[in-house]
Short mmCIF file of C-alpha atoms in Angstrom, two decimals:
data_model
loop_
_atom_site.label_atom_id
_atom_site.label_comp_id
_atom_site.label_asym_id
_atom_site.label_seq_id
_atom_site.Cartn_x
_atom_site.Cartn_y
_atom_site.Cartn_z
CA GLY A 1 -14.69 8.06 -5.33
CA ALA A 2 -11.64 9.31 -2.71
CA VAL A 3 -8.90 10.66 -4.96
CA VAL A 4 -5.59 10.92 -3.53
CA SER A 5 -2.77 12.61 -5.95
CA GLN A 6 0.91 13.18 -5.56
CA HIS A 7 3.21 15.87 -6.49
CA PRO A 8 5.74 15.28 -8.57
CA SER A 9 5.17 11.65 -10.08
CA TRP A 10 9.01 11.80 -10.40
CA VAL A 11 11.99 13.78 -9.92
CA ILE A 12 15.63 13.28 -10.39
CA CYS A 13 18.40 15.43 -8.18
CA LYS A 14 21.66 14.98 -7.69
CA SER A 15 23.38 13.48 -4.06
CA GLY A 16 23.09 15.85 -1.24
CA THR A 17 19.96 18.01 -1.98
CA SER A 18 16.92 17.71 -0.59
CA VAL A 19 13.50 16.81 -2.38
CA LYS A 20 9.89 17.58 -1.30
CA ILE A 21 7.03 14.92 -2.23
CA GLU A 22 3.27 16.30 -1.93
CA CYS A 23 0.28 13.93 -0.79
CA ARG A 24 -3.51 15.76 -1.47
CA SER A 25 -6.94 14.60 -0.63
CA LEU A 26 -8.54 15.85 -3.34
CA ASP A 27 -12.22 15.02 -2.24
CA PHE A 28 -12.32 14.50 0.93
CA GLN A 29 -10.45 15.45 3.95
CA ALA A 30 -8.00 13.20 5.59
CA THR A 31 -7.02 13.04 8.83
CA THR A 32 -4.42 10.66 9.00
CA MET A 33 -2.12 9.92 6.35
CA PHE A 34 0.84 7.01 5.55
CA TRP A 35 3.67 7.63 3.89
CA TYR A 36 5.55 4.01 1.97
CA ARG A 37 8.40 3.34 0.25
CA GLN A 38 9.17 0.47 -2.27
CA PHE A 39 12.03 -0.98 -3.70
CA PRO A 40 11.87 -2.52 -6.55
CA LYS A 41 10.21 -5.79 -6.97
CA GLN A 42 9.54 -5.25 -3.39
CA SER A 43 6.11 -4.83 -0.97
CA LEU A 44 5.52 -1.83 -0.09
CA MET A 45 7.24 -0.79 3.43
CA LEU A 46 5.40 1.88 6.04
CA MET A 47 7.73 4.98 6.78
CA ALA A 48 5.04 6.71 8.82
CA THR A 49 2.20 7.84 10.44
CA SER A 50 0.79 11.50 9.33
CA ASN A 51 -2.16 12.90 11.95
CA GLU A 52 -3.35 16.57 11.04
CA GLY A 53 -1.56 18.87 13.50
CA SER A 54 0.58 16.85 15.20
CA LYS A 55 4.07 15.49 14.97
CA ALA A 56 3.95 12.34 12.90
CA THR A 57 5.05 8.72 14.18
CA TYR A 58 7.75 7.13 12.39
CA GLU A 59 8.33 3.16 12.02
CA GLN A 60 11.25 1.51 13.78
CA GLY A 61 14.48 1.96 11.83
CA VAL A 62 13.15 5.16 9.71
CA GLU A 63 15.39 8.37 10.48
CA LYS A 64 12.67 11.10 11.35
CA ASP A 65 15.37 13.68 10.61
CA LYS A 66 16.04 12.21 7.42
CA PHE A 67 12.41 11.73 5.99
CA LEU A 68 10.30 15.33 7.02
CA ILE A 69 6.63 14.95 7.70
CA ASN A 70 4.40 17.87 7.68
CA HIS A 71 0.83 17.28 7.75
CA ALA A 72 -0.40 21.00 7.85
CA SER A 73 -4.06 20.56 6.49
CA LEU A 74 -6.62 18.13 6.82
CA THR A 75 -6.16 17.56 2.49
CA LEU A 76 -2.08 17.90 2.05
CA SER A 77 1.29 16.44 3.84
CA THR A 78 4.13 16.59 2.43
CA LEU A 79 7.53 14.29 2.92
CA THR A 80 11.15 15.81 2.55
CA VAL A 81 13.99 13.79 1.94
CA THR A 82 16.94 15.38 3.15
CA SER A 83 20.52 15.75 1.86
CA ALA A 84 19.24 12.19 -0.56
CA HIS A 85 21.68 10.00 -1.08
CA PRO A 86 21.52 6.74 -3.88
CA GLU A 87 20.30 4.35 -1.49
CA ASP A 88 17.18 7.03 -0.81
CA SER A 89 16.20 5.94 -4.53
CA SER A 90 12.44 4.21 -4.39
CA PHE A 91 9.09 4.52 -5.07
CA TYR A 92 7.21 6.88 -2.62
CA ILE A 93 3.06 5.96 -2.00
CA CYS A 94 0.90 7.76 0.25
CA SER A 95 -2.28 7.26 1.36
CA ALA A 96 -4.99 8.36 3.25
CA ASN A 97 -7.73 7.59 5.48
CA SER A 98 -10.69 9.81 5.73
CA GLY A 99 -10.92 8.90 9.47
CA LEU A 100 -15.14 9.05 9.61
CA ALA A 101 -16.00 6.35 11.57
CA GLY A 102 -16.63 2.61 9.91
CA SER A 103 -14.10 3.68 7.22
CA ASP A 104 -11.68 1.12 7.20
CA THR A 105 -10.50 2.13 3.58
CA GLN A 106 -7.41 4.08 2.50
CA TYR A 107 -6.93 5.88 -0.63
CA PHE A 108 -3.81 5.44 -2.27
CA GLY A 109 -1.36 7.91 -4.20
CA PRO A 110 -0.42 7.22 -7.59
CA GLY A 111 3.23 7.45 -5.86
CA THR A 112 6.37 9.09 -6.92
CA ARG A 113 9.47 7.44 -8.22
CA LEU A 114 12.40 9.36 -6.47
CA THR A 115 16.15 8.82 -8.84
CA VAL A 116 18.96 9.92 -6.19
CA LEU A 117 22.16 10.40 -8.40
CA LYS B 1 5.39 -9.10 14.78
CA GLN B 2 3.04 -9.70 12.01
CA GLU B 3 4.75 -10.99 8.55
CA VAL B 4 2.45 -11.62 5.77
CA THR B 5 3.41 -13.53 3.09
CA GLN B 6 2.05 -14.32 -0.33
CA ILE B 7 2.66 -17.13 -2.92
CA PRO B 8 3.55 -17.48 -5.44
CA ALA B 9 5.17 -14.83 -6.28
CA ALA B 10 4.94 -14.64 -9.76
CA LEU B 11 2.11 -16.46 -11.80
CA SER B 12 1.64 -17.12 -15.75
CA VAL B 13 -1.28 -18.85 -17.27
CA PRO B 14 -3.74 -18.62 -20.41
CA GLU B 15 -5.95 -16.38 -20.90
CA GLY B 16 -9.55 -17.99 -19.30
CA GLU B 17 -8.68 -19.97 -16.72
CA ASN B 18 -9.62 -19.64 -13.18
CA LEU B 19 -6.47 -19.01 -10.76
CA VAL B 20 -6.33 -18.45 -7.11
CA LEU B 21 -3.44 -15.91 -4.96
CA ASN B 22 -2.76 -17.03 -1.58
CA CYS B 23 -1.84 -15.18 1.03
CA SER B 24 -0.83 -16.09 4.95
CA PHE B 25 -0.42 -13.52 8.11
CA THR B 26 0.74 -15.15 11.35
CA ASP B 27 -1.01 -12.73 13.88
CA SER B 28 -4.66 -13.20 13.54
CA ALA B 29 -5.70 -10.75 15.83
CA ILE B 30 -6.86 -8.44 12.78
CA TYR B 31 -9.10 -5.54 12.00
CA ASN B 32 -9.44 -6.54 8.17
CA LEU B 33 -7.80 -7.78 5.26
CA GLN B 34 -7.54 -6.07 1.80
CA TRP B 35 -6.51 -7.10 -1.82
CA PHE B 36 -4.31 -4.75 -3.86
CA ARG B 37 -3.78 -4.28 -7.62
CA GLN B 38 -0.78 -2.42 -8.74
CA ASP B 39 0.07 -1.93 -12.34
CA PRO B 40 3.55 -1.17 -13.08
CA GLY B 41 5.01 1.85 -11.51
CA LYS B 42 1.60 3.29 -10.51
CA GLY B 43 -0.11 3.07 -6.60
CA LEU B 44 -2.28 0.50 -5.46
CA THR B 45 -6.15 0.07 -6.07
CA SER B 46 -8.22 -1.42 -3.32
CA LEU B 47 -9.56 -4.37 -4.63
CA LEU B 48 -11.73 -5.77 -2.00
CA LEU B 49 -11.79 -5.41 1.81
CA ILE B 50 -12.73 -8.22 4.07
CA GLN B 51 -13.57 -6.75 7.21
CA SER B 52 -12.40 -9.82 10.39
CA SER B 53 -15.43 -11.10 10.97
CA GLN B 54 -16.20 -11.60 7.78
CA ARG B 55 -15.77 -14.77 5.63
CA GLU B 56 -15.67 -13.29 2.02
CA GLN B 57 -16.18 -10.54 -0.34
CA THR B 58 -17.06 -10.71 -4.15
CA SER B 59 -16.60 -8.07 -6.77
CA GLY B 60 -17.77 -9.14 -10.37
CA ARG B 61 -14.71 -11.68 -11.86
CA LEU B 62 -13.07 -11.27 -7.99
CA ASN B 63 -13.75 -13.46 -4.80
CA ALA B 64 -12.22 -12.95 -1.54
CA SER B 65 -11.52 -15.68 1.43
CA LEU B 66 -10.70 -14.70 4.73
CA ASP B 67 -10.40 -18.14 7.44
CA LYS B 68 -9.07 -15.84 10.46
CA SER B 69 -8.33 -18.41 12.72
CA SER B 70 -5.57 -19.95 10.38
CA GLY B 71 -4.18 -16.63 9.14
CA ARG B 72 -5.38 -17.25 5.59
CA SER B 73 -6.47 -15.51 2.69
CA THR B 74 -7.44 -16.23 -0.91
CA LEU B 75 -7.90 -14.17 -4.16
CA TYR B 76 -9.97 -16.56 -6.71
CA ILE B 77 -9.99 -14.52 -10.00
CA ALA B 78 -12.80 -16.50 -12.65
CA ALA B 79 -12.23 -16.26 -16.23
CA SER B 80 -8.71 -14.57 -16.27
CA GLN B 81 -8.48 -11.64 -19.19
CA PRO B 82 -4.90 -10.26 -20.51
CA GLY B 83 -6.22 -7.35 -18.37
CA ASP B 84 -5.64 -9.07 -15.44
CA SER B 85 -1.78 -9.05 -15.28
CA ALA B 86 -0.67 -7.16 -12.45
CA THR B 87 0.90 -7.27 -9.05
CA TYR B 88 -1.56 -8.52 -6.90
CA LEU B 89 -1.09 -7.60 -2.58
CA CYS B 90 -2.50 -8.08 0.34
CA ALA B 91 -2.02 -6.49 3.71
CA VAL B 92 -3.54 -6.58 7.02
CA ARG B 93 -4.41 -3.95 9.52
CA PRO B 94 -3.38 -5.08 12.44
CA ARG B 95 -5.06 -4.68 15.88
CA LEU B 96 -2.20 -4.21 17.68
CA GLY B 97 -0.08 -0.90 17.05
CA GLY B 98 -3.12 2.32 16.56
CA ALA B 99 -3.96 3.84 13.71
CA GLN B 100 -4.72 1.92 10.76
CA LYS B 101 -1.36 0.60 9.31
CA LEU B 102 -1.00 -1.77 6.93
CA VAL B 103 1.19 -4.49 6.75
CA PHE B 104 1.85 -5.46 3.33
CA GLY B 105 2.69 -9.09 1.69
CA GLN B 106 5.00 -8.79 -1.43
CA GLY B 107 2.53 -9.44 -4.06
CA THR B 108 1.82 -11.96 -6.61
CA ARG B 109 3.46 -10.82 -9.82
CA LEU B 110 0.07 -12.08 -12.24
CA THR B 111 0.82 -13.10 -16.10
CA ILE B 112 -2.26 -13.51 -18.22
CA ASN B 113 -1.51 -14.62 -21.48
CA PRO B 114 -4.07 -14.16 -24.91
#
């Protein structure tokens, strides 16, 4: 089956620093990738939709200048949390879809736990 | 705006029992509905995907049903096992809004007691 990886799996950083999280589709090309955030014991909230070669589409209430998304290739999307603060501490999960006709399945990465001190 | 609700928030049952998890959504204009499993601190594993034109899907001990008109789905787990302990999330893909974004419920945290 399709595999999506994320790196790092966890990261601890100081307040004010920037953190980059990578999302890779390992055995398929992902025309679209999605970034979600999950707070403890809560559900996943979509942050943005990332399309290869174009600007990401952010959900309402998500600061695009704080959460920079780059989808430079068909197998890699990155999320950079700029000037991170403790309230940004969360579990960040990406998903990818191949974009093939009739393919509705999104494949999820294992997530990245971000802790901002 | 599509909203997805899952009841109960948590469920604890003895091993071997059959159980039902519930999911409801407010807007019936959906492409599909998916059930996922999430283990603590992990990503999501897709269990079943039901297209809007379908009524149910089965995989092993799992059966998911969809009643789009009433905005409800159920996930039936037969002969539960301790390894089934996890959080189960349902998500719908709305017809409106573009892309393939999913709207998730808050999940049901399931514990199967040996």
